[in-house]
Structures are given as structure tokens and as C-alpha cells.
């Protein structure tokens, strides 16, 4: 699998990041099959969150075997210092490790939340303390809204985050405002050598009200290999600054994303765009969110 340097963190990171949101509601047997599939494909970066149901608990039993082989990131959705501190320590216990490579302030997608986590008594203080005490090596920020790129650019003005995880896909790039905000974020991370990772690469649209939710994702994903390969290729080749793409929150889509990463080496960005232009029901997943 291709790798890219994870900004100044320095990790030689697989371009596919294992999105452990896929483990939120699965049993250990299904989780074990998925984790092994990721490892066999060369994925060496695992991303989870305290808010992802049982996902940390599903990854925990693997840590005694693989902790030294992978980059391990989790997230705290807590907003205050005290709550985040307790949450970070709880994540360490659930993940059966004494050290995280990255702790991220989770779901910071608007300025009000950014004010809360970066202000006095906010969650950022706990993350910084965890870094100072050697519990974590790096501190990042994540978010998933239309405003996320601009909010994350502002976050970098307030604090020198080591990483940013923000949404990008072919459809979002067609939105002039979103594209301009993302361009501004690219400039900001480039100036600081901040790691830039992205999510929602294979999001197709929101689920329809009367539609059966065939996957564990909160949005309707692409599930045809042609379009998954095009979506992954387009992001990787359009944005060499992106160090990694988080895989979708569904174990059954992991194999197709692995195939897509391999296919991206031979597919041009123009061919990827042409394929995605075929899709009639392609829309931002942030039009309606269930949280």
C-alpha cells in the first residue's frame, strides 16, 4: 500500500486509515476479521473514537499483538478539561495501551464548539496535558460539517494542532465556498507541516426517508467498485497534501476501498472525475445529519 508522511508527526502512514467507526456495533468475531483484513492489506494507521460505541473495546484485544506495528489514534468528544481528561484515560484502558500516538478533539465543526474546546477549561487543555505527561504523542482536531475546513483553519490560528481530519470528496469540491475553504486549509496546514487527513471520501448522499439502510454508515455510501475506485483515486491524486483517507464506517466496504487504493495507481484523476460525473444522485452528506 502507498504511504505518505503524516506531516511533522513523521509517521510513514498508509494512505488508507482504518476507520474503526465500522466496529461500533459489531461483535468481536466480525471485528477480528476486519482488523486482520486491514493489516493484511498493509494498513498501519488505525483511527477510532470514544464515541464509536464498542469500537475501542473491539480494538483493545489486538493491542498486545500489534501496538508497536501501528499508529493508533482516538478521539474525545468531551468539551471540558475534566471530562476530556477522564475520557482520554478511559480510552487508554479500553484500548489496552499506555500510550496513544494521537488524541483528537472530535466533531469540532462550528465556531461555537471551537470556542468551547479551546477556551478556558476546554477539552484542549486535557489533550495538551496528556501530551506533556507522555500519554499521547500528538494532538489533532476533527469535524464533519460544511463549515469544517474553515473552522479547522481558524483552529490552527488558535493552537498549533499536529493534525486535522476534515471532509473532502469530489462532490464537496464542486461547492465553490467549500472548495475555497478547503484551499485555505491546505495553505494553513502546509505552512505548519500539519498532517491533513480526510473523511467521507465514498459518501454518496444522505439516506432517503423511505430507504433501507443497507450499511452501518449514517450516510448512503458508494458500493459499486467503479465509483469507490474513482472516489479514492480522485482525492489521492488531486490532493497530494492529504496524508490519508479514513475508510468508511462499514466493515463490508473495507475490501472495496483496499481494491480502490491499488487501482488508483493506474487510474488518472480525469478518468476518476468522468466516472463520478456519471452519478445522478451524488450530493453532500451534510445536507441532513442524524446528530
PDB file of C-alpha atoms in Angstrom:
ATOM      1  CA  UNK A   1       0.000   0.000   0.000  1.00  0.00           C
ATOM      2  CA  UNK A   2       1.121   3.552  -0.731  1.00  0.00           C
ATOM      3  CA  UNK A   3       2.304   5.574   2.247  1.00  0.00           C
ATOM      4  CA  UNK A   4       2.598   9.291   2.912  1.00  0.00           C
ATOM      5  CA  UNK A   5       4.405  11.185   5.650  1.00  0.00           C
ATOM      6  CA  UNK A   6       1.974  12.209   8.383  1.00  0.00           C
ATOM      7  CA  UNK A   7       3.077  15.832   8.485  1.00  0.00           C
ATOM      8  CA  UNK A   8       5.551  16.749  11.185  1.00  0.00           C
ATOM      9  CA  UNK A   9       4.349  13.778  13.250  1.00  0.00           C
ATOM     10  CA  UNK A  10       6.619  11.898  10.861  1.00  0.00           C
ATOM     11  CA  UNK A  11       4.833   8.545  10.696  1.00  0.00           C
ATOM     12  CA  UNK A  12       5.057   6.833   7.301  1.00  0.00           C
ATOM     13  CA  UNK A  13       1.300   6.320   7.159  1.00  0.00           C
ATOM     14  CA  UNK A  14      -0.696   4.071   4.855  1.00  0.00           C
ATOM     15  CA  UNK A  15      -2.899   6.218   2.609  1.00  0.00           C
ATOM     16  CA  UNK A  16      -5.887   4.243   3.830  1.00  0.00           C
ATOM     17  CA  UNK A  17      -6.568   4.820   7.513  1.00  0.00           C
ATOM     18  CA  UNK A  18      -8.631   2.133   9.209  1.00  0.00           C
ATOM     19  CA  UNK A  19     -11.850   3.904  10.193  1.00  0.00           C
ATOM     20  CA  UNK A  20     -12.861   1.997  13.309  1.00  0.00           C
ATOM     21  CA  UNK A  21     -16.297   3.587  13.329  1.00  0.00           C
ATOM     22  CA  UNK A  22     -17.028   0.395  11.382  1.00  0.00           C
ATOM     23  CA  UNK A  23     -16.628  -1.534  14.661  1.00  0.00           C
ATOM     24  CA  UNK A  24     -19.171   0.484  16.638  1.00  0.00           C
ATOM     25  CA  UNK A  25     -21.894  -2.147  16.686  1.00  0.00           C
ATOM     26  CA  UNK A  26     -20.231  -5.406  15.597  1.00  0.00           C
ATOM     27  CA  UNK A  27     -19.258  -8.435  17.668  1.00  0.00           C
ATOM     28  CA  UNK A  28     -15.631  -9.353  18.328  1.00  0.00           C
ATOM     29  CA  UNK A  29     -15.588 -12.069  15.653  1.00  0.00           C
ATOM     30  CA  UNK A  30     -16.592  -9.648  12.901  1.00  0.00           C
ATOM     31  CA  UNK A  31     -14.177  -7.043  14.249  1.00  0.00           C
ATOM     32  CA  UNK A  32     -11.312  -9.543  14.237  1.00  0.00           C
ATOM     33  CA  UNK A  33     -11.896 -10.464  10.590  1.00  0.00           C
ATOM     34  CA  UNK A  34     -11.960  -6.776   9.604  1.00  0.00           C
ATOM     35  CA  UNK A  35      -8.843  -5.808  11.559  1.00  0.00           C
ATOM     36  CA  UNK A  36      -6.912  -8.730  10.079  1.00  0.00           C
ATOM     37  CA  UNK A  37      -8.065  -7.743   6.598  1.00  0.00           C
ATOM     38  CA  UNK A  38      -6.712  -4.237   7.159  1.00  0.00           C
ATOM     39  CA  UNK A  39      -3.371  -5.497   8.466  1.00  0.00           C
ATOM     40  CA  UNK A  40      -3.003  -7.938   5.575  1.00  0.00           C
ATOM     41  CA  UNK A  41      -3.528  -5.052   3.147  1.00  0.00           C
ATOM     42  CA  UNK A  42      -0.737  -3.001   4.721  1.00  0.00           C
ATOM     43  CA  UNK A  43      -2.868  -0.515   6.681  1.00  0.00           C
ATOM     44  CA  UNK A  44      -0.734   0.732   9.565  1.00  0.00           C
ATOM     45  CA  UNK A  45      -2.857   3.630  10.860  1.00  0.00           C
ATOM     46  CA  UNK A  46      -5.962   2.941  12.954  1.00  0.00           C
ATOM     47  CA  UNK A  47      -8.425   5.684  13.867  1.00  0.00           C
ATOM     48  CA  UNK A  48     -11.116   5.190  16.498  1.00  0.00           C
ATOM     49  CA  UNK A  49     -13.119   7.353  18.923  1.00  0.00           C
ATOM     50  CA  UNK A  50     -14.582   7.047  22.388  1.00  0.00           C
ATOM     51  CA  UNK A  51     -17.953   7.897  20.852  1.00  0.00           C
ATOM     52  CA  UNK A  52     -17.874   4.956  18.413  1.00  0.00           C
ATOM     53  CA  UNK A  53     -19.908   2.543  20.509  1.00  0.00           C
ATOM     54  CA  UNK A  54     -17.817  -0.521  21.370  1.00  0.00           C
ATOM     55  CA  UNK A  55     -15.100   0.194  18.796  1.00  0.00           C
ATOM     56  CA  UNK A  56     -12.313   0.868  21.312  1.00  0.00           C
ATOM     57  CA  UNK A  57     -13.249  -2.349  23.128  1.00  0.00           C
ATOM     58  CA  UNK A  58     -13.080  -4.286  19.847  1.00  0.00           C
ATOM     59  CA  UNK A  59      -9.589  -2.958  19.077  1.00  0.00           C
ATOM     60  CA  UNK A  60      -8.293  -3.432  22.629  1.00  0.00           C
ATOM     61  CA  UNK A  61      -7.609  -7.193  22.441  1.00  0.00           C
ATOM     62  CA  UNK A  62      -5.392  -6.603  19.401  1.00  0.00           C
ATOM     63  CA  UNK A  63      -3.066  -4.117  21.057  1.00  0.00           C
ATOM     64  CA  UNK A  64      -0.788  -6.577  22.903  1.00  0.00           C
ATOM     65  CA  UNK A  65      -0.011  -8.111  19.481  1.00  0.00           C
ATOM     66  CA  UNK A  66       0.116  -5.132  17.129  1.00  0.00           C
ATOM     67  CA  UNK A  67       0.591  -1.943  19.152  1.00  0.00           C
ATOM     68  CA  UNK A  68       4.216  -1.487  18.069  1.00  0.00           C
ATOM     69  CA  UNK A  69       3.277  -2.029  14.410  1.00  0.00           C
ATOM     70  CA  UNK A  70       0.560   0.608  14.046  1.00  0.00           C
ATOM     71  CA  UNK A  71      -0.164   4.285  14.515  1.00  0.00           C
ATOM     72  CA  UNK A  72      -3.081   4.468  16.982  1.00  0.00           C
ATOM     73  CA  UNK A  73      -5.381   7.482  17.091  1.00  0.00           C
ATOM     74  CA  UNK A  74      -8.525   8.030  19.088  1.00  0.00           C
ATOM     75  CA  UNK A  75     -10.812  10.979  19.763  1.00  0.00           C
ATOM     76  CA  UNK A  76     -12.597  12.643  22.634  1.00  0.00           C
ATOM     77  CA  UNK A  77     -15.993  14.217  22.115  1.00  0.00           C
ATOM     78  CA  UNK A  78     -15.888  15.745  25.590  1.00  0.00           C
ATOM     79  CA  UNK A  79     -15.895  19.530  25.678  1.00  0.00           C
ATOM     80  CA  UNK A  80     -14.450  20.345  29.098  1.00  0.00           C
ATOM     81  CA  UNK A  81     -10.986  19.782  30.550  1.00  0.00           C
ATOM     82  CA  UNK A  82     -12.137  17.481  33.362  1.00  0.00           C
ATOM     83  CA  UNK A  83     -14.413  15.365  31.154  1.00  0.00           C
ATOM     84  CA  UNK A  84     -11.824  15.055  28.401  1.00  0.00           C
ATOM     85  CA  UNK A  85      -9.085  14.093  30.860  1.00  0.00           C
ATOM     86  CA  UNK A  86     -11.246  11.315  32.274  1.00  0.00           C
ATOM     87  CA  UNK A  87     -12.210  10.270  28.737  1.00  0.00           C
ATOM     88  CA  UNK A  88      -8.622  10.057  27.494  1.00  0.00           C
ATOM     89  CA  UNK A  89      -7.665   7.832  30.418  1.00  0.00           C
ATOM     90  CA  UNK A  90     -10.743   5.675  29.866  1.00  0.00           C
ATOM     91  CA  UNK A  91      -9.796   5.278  26.188  1.00  0.00           C
ATOM     92  CA  UNK A  92      -6.326   4.103  27.199  1.00  0.00           C
ATOM     93  CA  UNK A  93      -7.914   1.435  29.387  1.00  0.00           C
ATOM     94  CA  UNK A  94     -10.395   0.343  26.730  1.00  0.00           C
ATOM     95  CA  UNK A  95      -7.675   0.176  24.088  1.00  0.00           C
ATOM     96  CA  UNK A  96      -5.375  -1.766  26.446  1.00  0.00           C
ATOM     97  CA  UNK A  97      -2.426   0.564  25.903  1.00  0.00           C
ATOM     98  CA  UNK A  98      -0.489   3.079  27.952  1.00  0.00           C
ATOM     99  CA  UNK A  99       0.136   5.446  25.063  1.00  0.00           C
ATOM    100  CA  UNK A 100      -1.727   6.951  22.106  1.00  0.00           C
ATOM    101  CA  UNK A 101       0.008   8.266  19.025  1.00  0.00           C
ATOM    102  CA  UNK A 102      -2.720  10.858  18.501  1.00  0.00           C
ATOM    103  CA  UNK A 103      -5.627  12.252  20.505  1.00  0.00           C
ATOM    104  CA  UNK A 104      -8.118  14.318  18.516  1.00  0.00           C
ATOM    105  CA  UNK A 105     -10.794  16.761  19.614  1.00  0.00           C
ATOM    106  CA  UNK A 106     -13.776  15.106  17.980  1.00  0.00           C
ATOM    107  CA  UNK A 107     -16.537  16.641  15.862  1.00  0.00           C
ATOM    108  CA  UNK A 108     -15.484  20.284  16.046  1.00  0.00           C
ATOM    109  CA  UNK A 109     -17.352  21.608  13.029  1.00  0.00           C
ATOM    110  CA  UNK A 110     -18.572  25.046  14.073  1.00  0.00           C
ATOM    111  CA  UNK A 111     -17.088  28.094  15.757  1.00  0.00           C
ATOM    112  CA  UNK A 112     -19.236  27.749  18.886  1.00  0.00           C
ATOM    113  CA  UNK A 113     -17.794  24.301  19.578  1.00  0.00           C
ATOM    114  CA  UNK A 114     -14.290  25.518  18.725  1.00  0.00           C
ATOM    115  CA  UNK A 115     -14.690  28.343  21.254  1.00  0.00           C
ATOM    116  CA  UNK A 116     -15.762  25.808  23.853  1.00  0.00           C
ATOM    117  CA  UNK A 117     -12.923  23.317  23.418  1.00  0.00           C
ATOM    118  CA  UNK A 118     -10.160  25.916  23.027  1.00  0.00           C
ATOM    119  CA  UNK A 119     -11.394  28.300  25.725  1.00  0.00           C
ATOM    120  CA  UNK A 120     -10.633  28.313  29.447  1.00  0.00           C
ATOM    121  CA  UNK A 121     -11.463  24.928  30.922  1.00  0.00           C
ATOM    122  CA  UNK A 122     -11.932  23.395  27.484  1.00  0.00           C
ATOM    123  CA  UNK A 123     -11.006  19.936  26.268  1.00  0.00           C
ATOM    124  CA  UNK A 124      -7.834  21.165  24.568  1.00  0.00           C
ATOM    125  CA  UNK A 125      -6.240  21.670  27.985  1.00  0.00           C
ATOM    126  CA  UNK A 126      -6.682  17.970  28.772  1.00  0.00           C
ATOM    127  CA  UNK A 127      -5.208  16.930  25.434  1.00  0.00           C
ATOM    128  CA  UNK A 128      -2.176  19.173  25.966  1.00  0.00           C
ATOM    129  CA  UNK A 129      -1.717  17.819  29.492  1.00  0.00           C
ATOM    130  CA  UNK A 130      -1.886  14.264  28.166  1.00  0.00           C
ATOM    131  CA  UNK A 131       0.866  15.131  25.686  1.00  0.00           C
ATOM    132  CA  UNK A 132       3.003  16.752  28.362  1.00  0.00           C
ATOM    133  CA  UNK A 133       2.638  13.662  30.560  1.00  0.00           C
ATOM    134  CA  UNK A 134       3.544  11.265  27.758  1.00  0.00           C
ATOM    135  CA  UNK A 135       0.127   9.655  27.430  1.00  0.00           C
ATOM    136  CA  UNK A 136      -0.185  10.871  23.833  1.00  0.00           C
ATOM    137  CA  UNK A 137       2.348  11.962  21.238  1.00  0.00           C
ATOM    138  CA  UNK A 138       0.258  14.387  19.197  1.00  0.00           C
ATOM    139  CA  UNK A 139      -2.938  16.455  19.375  1.00  0.00           C
ATOM    140  CA  UNK A 140      -5.363  16.868  16.494  1.00  0.00           C
ATOM    141  CA  UNK A 141      -8.837  18.105  15.623  1.00  0.00           C
ATOM    142  CA  UNK A 142     -11.684  16.644  13.548  1.00  0.00           C
ATOM    143  CA  UNK A 143     -15.085  17.699  12.250  1.00  0.00           C
ATOM    144  CA  UNK A 144     -17.740  16.900   9.683  1.00  0.00           C
ATOM    145  CA  UNK A 145     -19.894  19.793   8.517  1.00  0.00           C
ATOM    146  CA  UNK A 146     -19.872  22.134   5.530  1.00  0.00           C
ATOM    147  CA  UNK A 147     -18.028  24.612   7.764  1.00  0.00           C
ATOM    148  CA  UNK A 148     -15.345  22.165   8.904  1.00  0.00           C
ATOM    149  CA  UNK A 149     -12.477  23.348   6.652  1.00  0.00           C
ATOM    150  CA  UNK A 150     -12.931  27.000   7.649  1.00  0.00           C
ATOM    151  CA  UNK A 151     -13.363  26.078  11.330  1.00  0.00           C
ATOM    152  CA  UNK A 152     -10.214  23.963  11.229  1.00  0.00           C
ATOM    153  CA  UNK A 153      -8.267  26.791   9.601  1.00  0.00           C
ATOM    154  CA  UNK A 154      -9.365  29.026  12.473  1.00  0.00           C
ATOM    155  CA  UNK A 155      -8.406  26.261  14.934  1.00  0.00           C
ATOM    156  CA  UNK A 156      -4.855  26.325  13.572  1.00  0.00           C
ATOM    157  CA  UNK A 157      -4.705  30.069  14.209  1.00  0.00           C
ATOM    158  CA  UNK A 158      -5.536  29.446  17.864  1.00  0.00           C
ATOM    159  CA  UNK A 159      -3.392  26.374  18.502  1.00  0.00           C
ATOM    160  CA  UNK A 160      -0.679  24.506  16.619  1.00  0.00           C
ATOM    161  CA  UNK A 161      -2.563  21.231  16.176  1.00  0.00           C
ATOM    162  CA  UNK A 162      -0.435  18.352  14.899  1.00  0.00           C
ATOM    163  CA  UNK A 163      -3.201  17.018  12.661  1.00  0.00           C
ATOM    164  CA  UNK A 164      -6.529  17.878  11.065  1.00  0.00           C
ATOM    165  CA  UNK A 165      -9.186  15.418   9.912  1.00  0.00           C
ATOM    166  CA  UNK A 166     -11.727  17.139   7.667  1.00  0.00           C
ATOM    167  CA  UNK A 167     -14.139  16.047   4.899  1.00  0.00           C
ATOM    168  CA  UNK A 168     -13.380  16.089   1.186  1.00  0.00           C
ATOM    169  CA  UNK A 169     -14.774  14.293  -1.826  1.00  0.00           C
ATOM    170  CA  UNK A 170     -15.476  15.045  -5.489  1.00  0.00           C
ATOM    171  CA  UNK A 171     -18.975  16.368  -4.817  1.00  0.00           C
ATOM    172  CA  UNK A 172     -17.928  18.668  -1.968  1.00  0.00           C
ATOM    173  CA  UNK A 173     -15.189  20.107  -4.191  1.00  0.00           C
ATOM    174  CA  UNK A 174     -17.860  21.267  -6.646  1.00  0.00           C
ATOM    175  CA  UNK A 175     -19.213  23.649  -3.998  1.00  0.00           C
ATOM    176  CA  UNK A 176     -17.303  26.908  -4.606  1.00  0.00           C
ATOM    177  CA  UNK A 177     -17.461  28.025  -0.976  1.00  0.00           C
ATOM    178  CA  UNK A 178     -16.385  24.644   0.346  1.00  0.00           C
ATOM    179  CA  UNK A 179     -13.578  24.394  -2.208  1.00  0.00           C
ATOM    180  CA  UNK A 180     -12.314  27.857  -1.275  1.00  0.00           C
ATOM    181  CA  UNK A 181     -12.389  26.997   2.424  1.00  0.00           C
ATOM    182  CA  UNK A 182     -10.538  23.745   1.775  1.00  0.00           C
ATOM    183  CA  UNK A 183      -7.935  25.643  -0.259  1.00  0.00           C
ATOM    184  CA  UNK A 184      -7.408  27.930   2.710  1.00  0.00           C
ATOM    185  CA  UNK A 185      -6.957  24.922   4.959  1.00  0.00           C
ATOM    186  CA  UNK A 186      -4.400  23.447   2.562  1.00  0.00           C
ATOM    187  CA  UNK A 187      -2.398  26.658   2.826  1.00  0.00           C
ATOM    188  CA  UNK A 188      -2.610  26.643   6.620  1.00  0.00           C
ATOM    189  CA  UNK A 189      -1.511  23.020   7.067  1.00  0.00           C
ATOM    190  CA  UNK A 190       1.250  23.471   4.519  1.00  0.00           C
ATOM    191  CA  UNK A 191       2.695  26.430   6.406  1.00  0.00           C
ATOM    192  CA  UNK A 192       2.784  24.425   9.658  1.00  0.00           C
ATOM    193  CA  UNK A 193       3.583  20.959   8.310  1.00  0.00           C
ATOM    194  CA  UNK A 194       0.348  19.777   9.897  1.00  0.00           C
ATOM    195  CA  UNK A 195      -0.915  16.325   8.938  1.00  0.00           C
ATOM    196  CA  UNK A 196      -4.098  16.562   6.851  1.00  0.00           C
ATOM    197  CA  UNK A 197      -6.398  13.552   6.712  1.00  0.00           C
ATOM    198  CA  UNK A 198      -9.823  13.334   5.151  1.00  0.00           C
ATOM    199  CA  UNK A 199     -13.160  11.602   5.617  1.00  0.00           C
ATOM    200  CA  UNK A 200     -16.367  10.958   3.650  1.00  0.00           C
ATOM    201  CA  UNK A 201     -14.429  10.040   0.506  1.00  0.00           C
ATOM    202  CA  UNK A 202     -17.006   7.485  -0.645  1.00  0.00           C
ATOM    203  CA  UNK A 203     -20.115   9.202   0.737  1.00  0.00           C
ATOM    204  CA  UNK A 204     -22.756   9.324  -1.998  1.00  0.00           C
ATOM    205  CA  UNK A 205     -25.645  11.194  -0.354  1.00  0.00           C
ATOM    206  CA  UNK A 206     -27.979  11.069   2.648  1.00  0.00           C
ATOM    207  CA  UNK A 207     -30.215   8.064   3.100  1.00  0.00           C
ATOM    208  CA  UNK A 208     -33.704   8.672   1.724  1.00  0.00           C
ATOM    209  CA  UNK A 209     -36.505   8.705   4.312  1.00  0.00           C
ATOM    210  CA  UNK A 210     -38.074   5.501   2.967  1.00  0.00           C
ATOM    211  CA  UNK A 211     -34.788   3.793   2.069  1.00  0.00           C
ATOM    212  CA  UNK A 212     -33.475   0.699   3.796  1.00  0.00           C
ATOM    213  CA  UNK A 213     -30.125   1.440   5.454  1.00  0.00           C
ATOM    214  CA  UNK A 214     -28.052  -1.340   3.923  1.00  0.00           C
ATOM    215  CA  UNK A 215     -24.840  -0.326   5.690  1.00  0.00           C
ATOM    216  CA  UNK A 216     -23.783   0.883   9.140  1.00  0.00           C
ATOM    217  CA  UNK A 217     -22.782   4.292   7.769  1.00  0.00           C
ATOM    218  CA  UNK A 218     -25.066   7.241   8.675  1.00  0.00           C
ATOM    219  CA  UNK A 219     -24.937   8.308   5.006  1.00  0.00           C
ATOM    220  CA  UNK A 220     -25.520   6.270   1.848  1.00  0.00           C
ATOM    221  CA  UNK A 221     -22.073   5.251   0.548  1.00  0.00           C
ATOM    222  CA  UNK A 222     -20.926   4.217  -2.880  1.00  0.00           C
ATOM    223  CA  UNK A 223     -20.879   0.436  -3.034  1.00  0.00           C
ATOM    224  CA  UNK A 224     -20.034  -0.114  -6.720  1.00  0.00           C
ATOM    225  CA  UNK A 225     -16.311  -0.769  -7.187  1.00  0.00           C
ATOM    226  CA  UNK A 226     -16.112   1.574 -10.192  1.00  0.00           C
ATOM    227  CA  UNK A 227     -17.249   4.568  -8.162  1.00  0.00           C
ATOM    228  CA  UNK A 228     -15.348   3.681  -4.999  1.00  0.00           C
ATOM    229  CA  UNK A 229     -12.148   3.402  -7.030  1.00  0.00           C
ATOM    230  CA  UNK A 230     -12.875   6.720  -8.724  1.00  0.00           C
ATOM    231  CA  UNK A 231     -13.644   8.484  -5.431  1.00  0.00           C
ATOM    232  CA  UNK A 232     -10.462   7.248  -3.747  1.00  0.00           C
ATOM    233  CA  UNK A 233      -8.318   8.000  -6.805  1.00  0.00           C
ATOM    234  CA  UNK A 234      -9.715  11.499  -7.175  1.00  0.00           C
ATOM    235  CA  UNK A 235      -8.862  12.509  -3.602  1.00  0.00           C
ATOM    236  CA  UNK A 236      -5.418  10.894  -3.552  1.00  0.00           C
ATOM    237  CA  UNK A 237      -4.335  12.365  -6.881  1.00  0.00           C
ATOM    238  CA  UNK A 238      -5.994  15.768  -6.574  1.00  0.00           C
ATOM    239  CA  UNK A 239      -4.589  16.438  -3.114  1.00  0.00           C
ATOM    240  CA  UNK A 240      -1.082  15.081  -2.547  1.00  0.00           C
ATOM    241  CA  UNK A 241      -1.159  17.092   0.697  1.00  0.00           C
ATOM    242  CA  UNK A 242      -3.730  14.642   2.086  1.00  0.00           C
ATOM    243  CA  UNK A 243      -1.774  12.080   4.082  1.00  0.00           C
ATOM    244  CA  UNK A 244      -4.595   9.568   4.399  1.00  0.00           C
ATOM    245  CA  UNK A 245      -8.232   8.689   3.764  1.00  0.00           C
ATOM    246  CA  UNK A 246     -10.282   7.164   6.562  1.00  0.00           C
ATOM    247  CA  UNK A 247     -12.127   4.073   5.393  1.00  0.00           C
ATOM    248  CA  UNK A 248     -15.918   4.085   5.658  1.00  0.00           C
ATOM    249  CA  UNK A 249     -17.733   3.105   8.831  1.00  0.00           C
ATOM    250  CA  UNK A 250     -18.776  -0.287   7.463  1.00  0.00           C
ATOM    251  CA  UNK A 251     -16.664  -3.448   7.561  1.00  0.00           C
ATOM    252  CA  UNK A 252     -18.194  -4.767   4.319  1.00  0.00           C
ATOM    253  CA  UNK A 253     -16.818  -1.814   2.348  1.00  0.00           C
ATOM    254  CA  UNK A 254     -13.223  -2.185   3.526  1.00  0.00           C
ATOM    255  CA  UNK A 255     -12.213  -4.655   0.821  1.00  0.00           C
ATOM    256  CA  UNK A 256     -13.535  -2.375  -1.916  1.00  0.00           C
ATOM    257  CA  UNK A 257     -11.549   0.564  -0.558  1.00  0.00           C
ATOM    258  CA  UNK A 258      -8.417  -1.593  -0.484  1.00  0.00           C
ATOM    259  CA  UNK A 259      -9.034  -2.564  -4.111  1.00  0.00           C
ATOM    260  CA  UNK A 260      -9.599   1.124  -4.915  1.00  0.00           C
ATOM    261  CA  UNK A 261      -6.248   2.132  -3.421  1.00  0.00           C
ATOM    262  CA  UNK A 262      -4.496  -0.401  -5.630  1.00  0.00           C
ATOM    263  CA  UNK A 263      -6.471   0.718  -8.701  1.00  0.00           C
ATOM    264  CA  UNK A 264      -5.599   4.373  -8.037  1.00  0.00           C
ATOM    265  CA  UNK A 265      -2.035   3.865  -9.209  1.00  0.00           C
ATOM    266  CA  UNK A 266      -3.234   3.189 -12.768  1.00  0.00           C
ATOM    267  CA  UNK A 267      -6.300   5.458 -12.873  1.00  0.00           C
ATOM    268  CA  UNK A 268      -5.952   9.114 -13.882  1.00  0.00           C
ATOM    269  CA  UNK A 269      -7.706  11.890 -11.995  1.00  0.00           C
ATOM    270  CA  UNK A 270      -9.517  12.777 -15.228  1.00  0.00           C
ATOM    271  CA  UNK A 271     -10.889   9.236 -15.577  1.00  0.00           C
ATOM    272  CA  UNK A 272     -11.926   9.304 -11.932  1.00  0.00           C
ATOM    273  CA  UNK A 273     -13.807  12.568 -12.437  1.00  0.00           C
ATOM    274  CA  UNK A 274     -15.533  11.258 -15.561  1.00  0.00           C
ATOM    275  CA  UNK A 275     -16.748   8.199 -13.682  1.00  0.00           C
ATOM    276  CA  UNK A 276     -18.105  10.267 -10.794  1.00  0.00           C
ATOM    277  CA  UNK A 277     -19.829  12.638 -13.198  1.00  0.00           C
ATOM    278  CA  UNK A 278     -21.996   9.681 -14.235  1.00  0.00           C
ATOM    279  CA  UNK A 279     -23.650   9.542 -10.811  1.00  0.00           C
ATOM    280  CA  UNK A 280     -27.087  11.160 -10.824  1.00  0.00           C
ATOM    281  CA  UNK A 281     -27.827  11.034  -7.081  1.00  0.00           C
ATOM    282  CA  UNK A 282     -24.496  12.399  -5.819  1.00  0.00           C
ATOM    283  CA  UNK A 283     -24.831  15.013  -3.062  1.00  0.00           C
ATOM    284  CA  UNK A 284     -23.200  16.287   0.106  1.00  0.00           C
ATOM    285  CA  UNK A 285     -23.872  14.040   3.120  1.00  0.00           C
ATOM    286  CA  UNK A 286     -24.065  17.138   5.307  1.00  0.00           C
ATOM    287  CA  UNK A 287     -27.397  18.344   3.944  1.00  0.00           C
ATOM    288  CA  UNK A 288     -29.013  16.329   6.724  1.00  0.00           C
ATOM    289  CA  UNK A 289     -27.163  14.660   9.589  1.00  0.00           C
ATOM    290  CA  UNK A 290     -28.702  12.399  12.268  1.00  0.00           C
ATOM    291  CA  UNK A 291     -26.768  14.060  15.111  1.00  0.00           C
TER     292      UNK A 291
END
